[in-house]
RNA sequence: GGCGGGGUAGCUCAGUUGGUUAGAGCGCGGGACUCAUAAGCCCGAGGUCAGUGGUUCGAUCCCACUUCCCGCUACCA
């Protein structure tokens, strides 16, 4: 039976152009998706855009466009980003699509039927200029006016009719679910935050708005549109054709294996989403991973600080794979990380150019001169050769576990360690000094070529383009890659041609 | 304020269920080699493991207190 794997990025809110945070979430997700693909899984990788809400409605008005055309335009920039980042996504969902609307409205109706939605009033201190509600403890009285303590702007008491979701009802069930599924929320530190939040008591959630119209209408009351989370989160199942739960996509891929998200939206994914699903009697996803943020130097990137590193700029200047590699290798996954041109350049030079790229180069160049550009025959592995080659089969399970548990850094550490070993092996065995011992020379070359093959396969999920370039040496194409084959020490067939490879990563002169 | 996490080499981080000389990568200094993108390999310098006190034969790791940093504390996403 086929093995299935469903992984998602957040759907992005396109009120601004794509930034490093979007790129990071997407690249991370792509790494997992690609790994699973070469490990024999049928993978469904979903990304998309969340296009409803007041901000979008306003932004479209400001641009003198109708919201629908406006969304088409901005959603496209995110779709383009998928190509720019070389994502292997299976689908791109937009919340303005009919398939999504149908899905959301059906889910709403289910929640209504189960008694989890009721009509009431949403009220609070509202600041028009801040577009935000404030609690009693967030306002103060100044010159006979109520103002926000934070912004100082005037607030007024607003009441609005709204539908509510009985989130409070699900508090215990959620805690029970976290208890029974200790790996549901990762990383562990963030799980604690969610649990303590839920334990502190859940209030019912306002899930509709009458104050604007750009959204999916509440089926039973056309004056209301369905508010953000109930709309947005549903994308994860609407892409699988929910409510048609007998179709293949849904049957095979739901519940999702992991939703990759940023830590800023963890609560919505780890609390609201499972609560909606529990209420609608839909299985809950297996895992929510809330990753950290990419900071620039010490600070969060912001326009005012002028320290924004635009992913597109970086890709234009350094290439895509260096950025992908950097984000995976240099950021401690789960924690916040930093990026700077300086660190990126160091990483490119030491890891990609000197270590990986140069190893491919020195081995293939040597093989060209000494083996007539053919995979050598007459090989006889010694203990040294077997030791370095067997490390991969010995770690096959570990590597799979790393990916299954989102231990990205452990996965990369193994690769980097293998590269050090490979360079050391080549150095220590001195093939250039073995020209009168052809069998030994051939064996060293063969072993080294196998190392290139194995390491390149492991790198494929992270830097797919470069990995494929490298595997071209052996005429291995994308569709032929299997992760499992890194356990094979005799994969390369004698006398097959070794294709010359270009320099994979140019060193950056500093 | 409450709850939680953290302060380990110049930088980024790992680690110790408490036990002889505390680890990696990068950066830095030196060496031998030459197949390679002057890459790679070897050796080395550099840390009172935030501070104070306690438990213990012994603490960087356990406990208490101090100090600094960060996160969460609901309807922008």
XYZ file of N, CA and C (backbone and C1' of nucleotides) in Angstrom, chain A residues 50 55 122 167 193 197 201-203 206 227-228 264 267-268 272 353-354 357-358 362 366 369 420 423-424 426-427 432 503-505 507, chain B residues 2-5 11-14 24-27 31-43 70-77:
330
model
N -4.459 33.609 1.778
C -5.637 33.910 2.587
C -6.081 35.317 2.199
N -8.706 44.303 5.754
C -7.481 44.912 5.225
C -7.395 44.802 3.715
N -20.838 41.040 20.055
C -19.418 41.259 20.261
C -19.266 42.707 20.674
N -15.887 27.844 21.897
C -14.528 27.369 22.158
C -14.397 26.860 23.592
N 3.472 26.758 26.208
C 2.741 28.025 26.122
C 1.283 27.804 25.772
N -1.980 28.399 28.122
C -3.019 29.295 27.610
C -4.396 28.642 27.713
N -8.106 29.098 30.669
C -9.531 29.297 30.405
C -9.795 29.859 29.030
N -10.699 29.228 28.309
C -10.994 29.671 26.955
C -12.329 30.383 26.896
N -12.327 31.500 26.205
C -13.574 32.217 25.972
C -14.091 31.843 24.602
N -15.480 34.899 18.595
C -16.298 35.561 17.588
C -15.866 35.085 16.205
N -15.550 34.990 9.796
C -14.346 35.733 10.147
C -13.099 34.866 10.140
N -12.051 35.495 9.906
C -10.727 34.984 9.581
C -10.404 33.512 9.862
N 4.091 32.828 15.483
C 3.094 33.868 15.725
C 1.662 33.400 15.508
N -1.116 29.610 18.188
C -2.334 29.401 18.976
C -3.535 29.070 18.094
N -3.617 29.776 16.985
C -4.762 29.556 16.110
C -4.757 28.140 15.550
N -7.615 26.789 18.125
C -8.854 26.962 17.359
C -9.083 25.823 16.374
N 30.939 25.815 -1.208
C 32.022 25.868 -2.196
C 33.204 24.978 -1.780
N 33.771 25.244 -0.613
C 34.990 24.535 -0.213
C 34.747 23.077 0.135
N 31.119 21.488 -2.882
C 31.414 21.729 -4.293
C 32.812 21.267 -4.666
N 33.752 21.626 -3.837
C 35.133 21.277 -4.152
C 35.372 19.769 -4.095
N 37.068 17.864 -7.094
C 38.382 17.207 -7.022
C 38.271 15.734 -7.392
N 39.777 14.226 -10.906
C 40.769 13.153 -10.770
C 40.357 11.922 -11.582
N 41.008 12.374 -15.304
C 42.394 12.201 -15.733
C 42.888 10.765 -15.563
N 32.982 16.265 5.766
C 34.313 16.311 6.383
C 35.005 14.950 6.233
N 36.186 14.386 2.585
C 37.409 15.104 2.234
C 38.627 14.514 2.935
N 38.429 14.136 4.165
C 39.533 13.526 4.913
C 39.929 12.186 4.293
N 39.631 11.227 1.184
C 40.342 11.453 -0.074
C 41.780 11.879 0.202
N 41.898 12.735 1.199
C 43.216 13.203 1.608
C 44.105 12.077 2.111
N 46.482 10.170 -5.649
C 47.537 10.677 -6.539
C 48.858 9.964 -6.317
N 31.534 23.974 -11.911
C 31.668 24.378 -10.522
C 30.280 24.622 -9.954
N 29.977 23.943 -8.840
C 28.621 24.005 -8.288
C 28.348 25.336 -7.599
N 29.296 25.772 -6.766
C 29.131 27.027 -6.036
C 30.404 27.840 -6.172
N 33.004 30.560 -5.150
C 33.392 31.214 -3.901
C 33.103 32.702 -4.011
P 4.774 37.855 40.033
O 3.710 37.036 39.199
C 2.564 36.459 39.847
C 1.823 35.594 38.868
C 2.659 34.490 38.223
O 2.714 33.337 39.045
C 1.498 35.653 36.539
P 4.064 32.467 39.042
O 3.985 31.699 37.654
C 2.951 30.746 37.417
C 2.972 30.318 35.970
C 4.316 29.832 35.447
O 4.610 28.496 35.809
C 3.395 31.327 33.892
P 6.151 28.059 35.990
O 6.710 28.092 34.500
C 6.259 27.138 33.544
C 6.816 27.466 32.191
C 8.330 27.483 32.053
O 8.883 26.194 31.944
C 7.430 29.353 30.930
P 10.435 25.968 32.341
O 11.192 26.656 31.120
C 11.146 26.063 29.823
C 11.926 26.911 28.858
C 13.386 27.148 29.216
O 14.219 26.067 28.874
C 12.406 29.186 28.540
P 31.374 36.698 21.436
O 31.019 36.308 19.933
C 30.538 37.294 19.022
C 30.097 36.604 17.752
C 29.009 35.561 17.954
O 27.725 36.160 17.921
C 30.757 34.621 16.669
P 26.544 35.446 18.726
O 26.283 34.123 17.884
C 25.657 34.196 16.601
C 25.440 32.804 16.072
C 24.736 31.854 17.029
O 23.327 32.030 16.991
C 26.605 30.772 16.063
P 22.480 31.568 18.292
O 23.175 30.209 18.738
C 22.426 29.106 19.141
C 23.156 27.835 18.785
C 23.091 26.730 19.829
O 21.865 26.032 19.764
C 25.295 26.879 18.958
P 21.414 25.220 21.111
O 22.441 23.984 21.191
C 22.425 23.011 20.200
C 23.472 21.938 20.408
C 23.435 21.101 21.677
O 22.359 20.186 21.690
C 25.659 21.490 21.019
P 36.095 20.061 19.307
O 34.879 20.307 18.304
C 34.191 19.194 17.743
C 33.065 19.697 16.889
C 33.441 20.836 15.955
O 34.047 20.336 14.777
C 31.431 21.371 17.069
P 35.075 21.245 13.966
O 34.096 22.285 13.266
C 33.175 21.850 12.265
C 32.293 23.009 11.869
C 33.046 24.284 11.531
O 33.509 24.276 10.197
C 31.309 24.795 13.025
P 34.875 24.956 9.834
O 34.502 26.495 9.921
C 33.510 27.060 9.062
C 33.171 28.455 9.526
C 34.371 29.392 9.675
O 34.739 29.967 8.431
C 32.991 29.554 11.578
P 36.297 30.248 8.134
O 36.669 31.339 9.222
C 36.158 32.660 9.106
C 36.607 33.479 10.291
C 38.107 33.452 10.571
O 38.791 34.397 9.768
C 36.942 33.044 12.572
P 54.449 27.771 9.409
O 54.214 26.193 9.504
C 55.064 25.384 10.321
C 54.627 23.950 10.239
C 54.634 23.342 8.832
O 55.922 22.872 8.471
C 52.593 22.813 9.916
P 56.335 22.807 6.914
O 55.680 21.436 6.411
C 56.262 20.169 6.763
C 55.297 19.061 6.418
C 54.962 18.951 4.934
O 55.911 18.195 4.211
C 52.969 18.946 6.185
P 56.117 18.519 2.662
O 54.717 18.114 1.984
C 54.432 16.744 1.699
C 53.001 16.579 1.316
C 52.631 16.924 -0.130
O 52.959 15.873 -1.020
C 50.964 17.722 1.348
P 53.405 16.224 -2.497
O 52.045 16.691 -3.167
C 50.959 15.772 -3.371
C 49.807 16.558 -3.931
C 50.078 17.049 -5.355
O 49.361 16.131 -6.176
C 49.295 18.828 -3.912
P 49.170 16.380 -7.741
O 47.563 16.354 -7.808
C 46.893 15.751 -8.904
C 45.424 15.709 -8.599
C 44.808 17.086 -8.382
O 44.494 17.651 -9.639
C 44.010 15.566 -6.738
P 44.497 19.215 -9.825
O 43.166 19.672 -9.068
C 41.872 19.400 -9.635
C 40.827 19.904 -8.668
C 40.920 21.401 -8.390
O 40.022 22.054 -9.267
C 40.802 20.153 -6.354
P 40.373 23.478 -9.858
O 39.580 24.431 -8.879
C 39.720 25.846 -9.002
C 39.057 26.506 -7.815
C 39.536 26.000 -6.464
O 40.492 26.900 -5.914
C 37.192 26.408 -6.538
P 41.498 27.895 -6.194
O 41.758 28.342 -4.675
C 41.960 27.356 -3.675
C 43.092 27.816 -2.804
C 42.823 29.127 -2.083
O 42.461 28.794 -0.775
C 45.049 28.982 -2.967
P 41.067 29.435 -0.238
O 40.045 28.221 -0.401
C 40.249 27.046 0.317
C 39.447 25.954 -0.323
C 39.501 24.645 0.433
O 38.478 24.597 1.394
C 40.107 24.257 -1.779
P 38.801 24.248 2.893
O 39.222 22.718 2.814
C 38.330 21.740 2.277
C 39.062 20.439 2.107
C 39.778 19.943 3.363
O 38.901 19.178 4.165
C 41.279 19.923 1.553
P 39.105 19.156 5.741
O 40.505 18.435 5.934
C 40.639 17.048 5.654
C 42.055 16.603 5.950
C 42.563 16.940 7.346
O 42.135 15.984 8.294
C 44.187 17.564 5.766
P 41.928 16.436 9.813
O 43.420 16.630 10.342
C 44.311 15.528 10.418
C 45.660 16.013 10.903
C 45.617 16.843 12.188
O 45.578 16.008 13.333
C 46.968 17.931 10.594
P 44.894 16.570 14.677
O 45.925 17.683 15.171
C 47.213 17.320 15.626
C 48.020 18.559 15.918
C 47.378 19.548 16.884
O 47.552 19.156 18.233
C 48.270 20.713 15.053
P 14.796 41.328 25.788
O 14.154 39.933 25.368
C 14.588 39.272 24.188
C 14.010 37.880 24.142
C 12.494 37.789 24.254
O 11.846 38.096 23.041
C 13.484 36.140 25.623
P 10.337 38.598 23.074
O 9.539 37.242 23.308
C 9.582 36.212 22.333
C 8.842 35.007 22.842
C 7.409 35.257 23.264
O 6.548 35.235 22.150
C 8.492 33.998 24.923
P 5.223 36.114 22.178
O 4.301 35.304 23.185
C 3.770 34.034 22.808
C 2.988 33.464 23.959
C 1.914 34.402 24.525
O 0.731 34.374 23.760
C 3.172 33.494 26.295
P -0.165 35.681 23.700
O -0.666 35.847 25.202
C -1.544 34.876 25.782
C -1.817 35.265 27.209
C -2.337 36.692 27.404
O -3.725 36.750 27.157
C -0.638 36.215 28.984
P -4.426 38.062 26.709
O -5.077 37.604 25.324
C -4.274 37.517 24.140
C -5.174 37.081 23.025
C -6.424 37.946 22.866
O -6.110 38.985 21.963
C -7.012 35.651 22.916
P -7.214 40.167 21.729
O -7.917 39.714 20.386
C -7.137 39.336 19.241
C -8.069 38.824 18.175
C -9.065 39.860 17.687
O -8.577 40.425 16.464
C -10.173 37.832 18.258
P -7.512 41.613 16.590
O -6.938 41.578 15.099
C -7.524 42.326 14.068
C -6.513 42.442 12.960
C -6.023 41.100 12.432
O -6.852 40.656 11.394
C -4.174 42.504 12.919
P -7.321 39.120 11.407
O -6.091 38.341 10.783
C -5.691 38.592 9.436
C -4.258 38.176 9.289
C -3.992 36.721 9.602
O -4.206 35.887 8.472
C -2.453 38.080 10.771
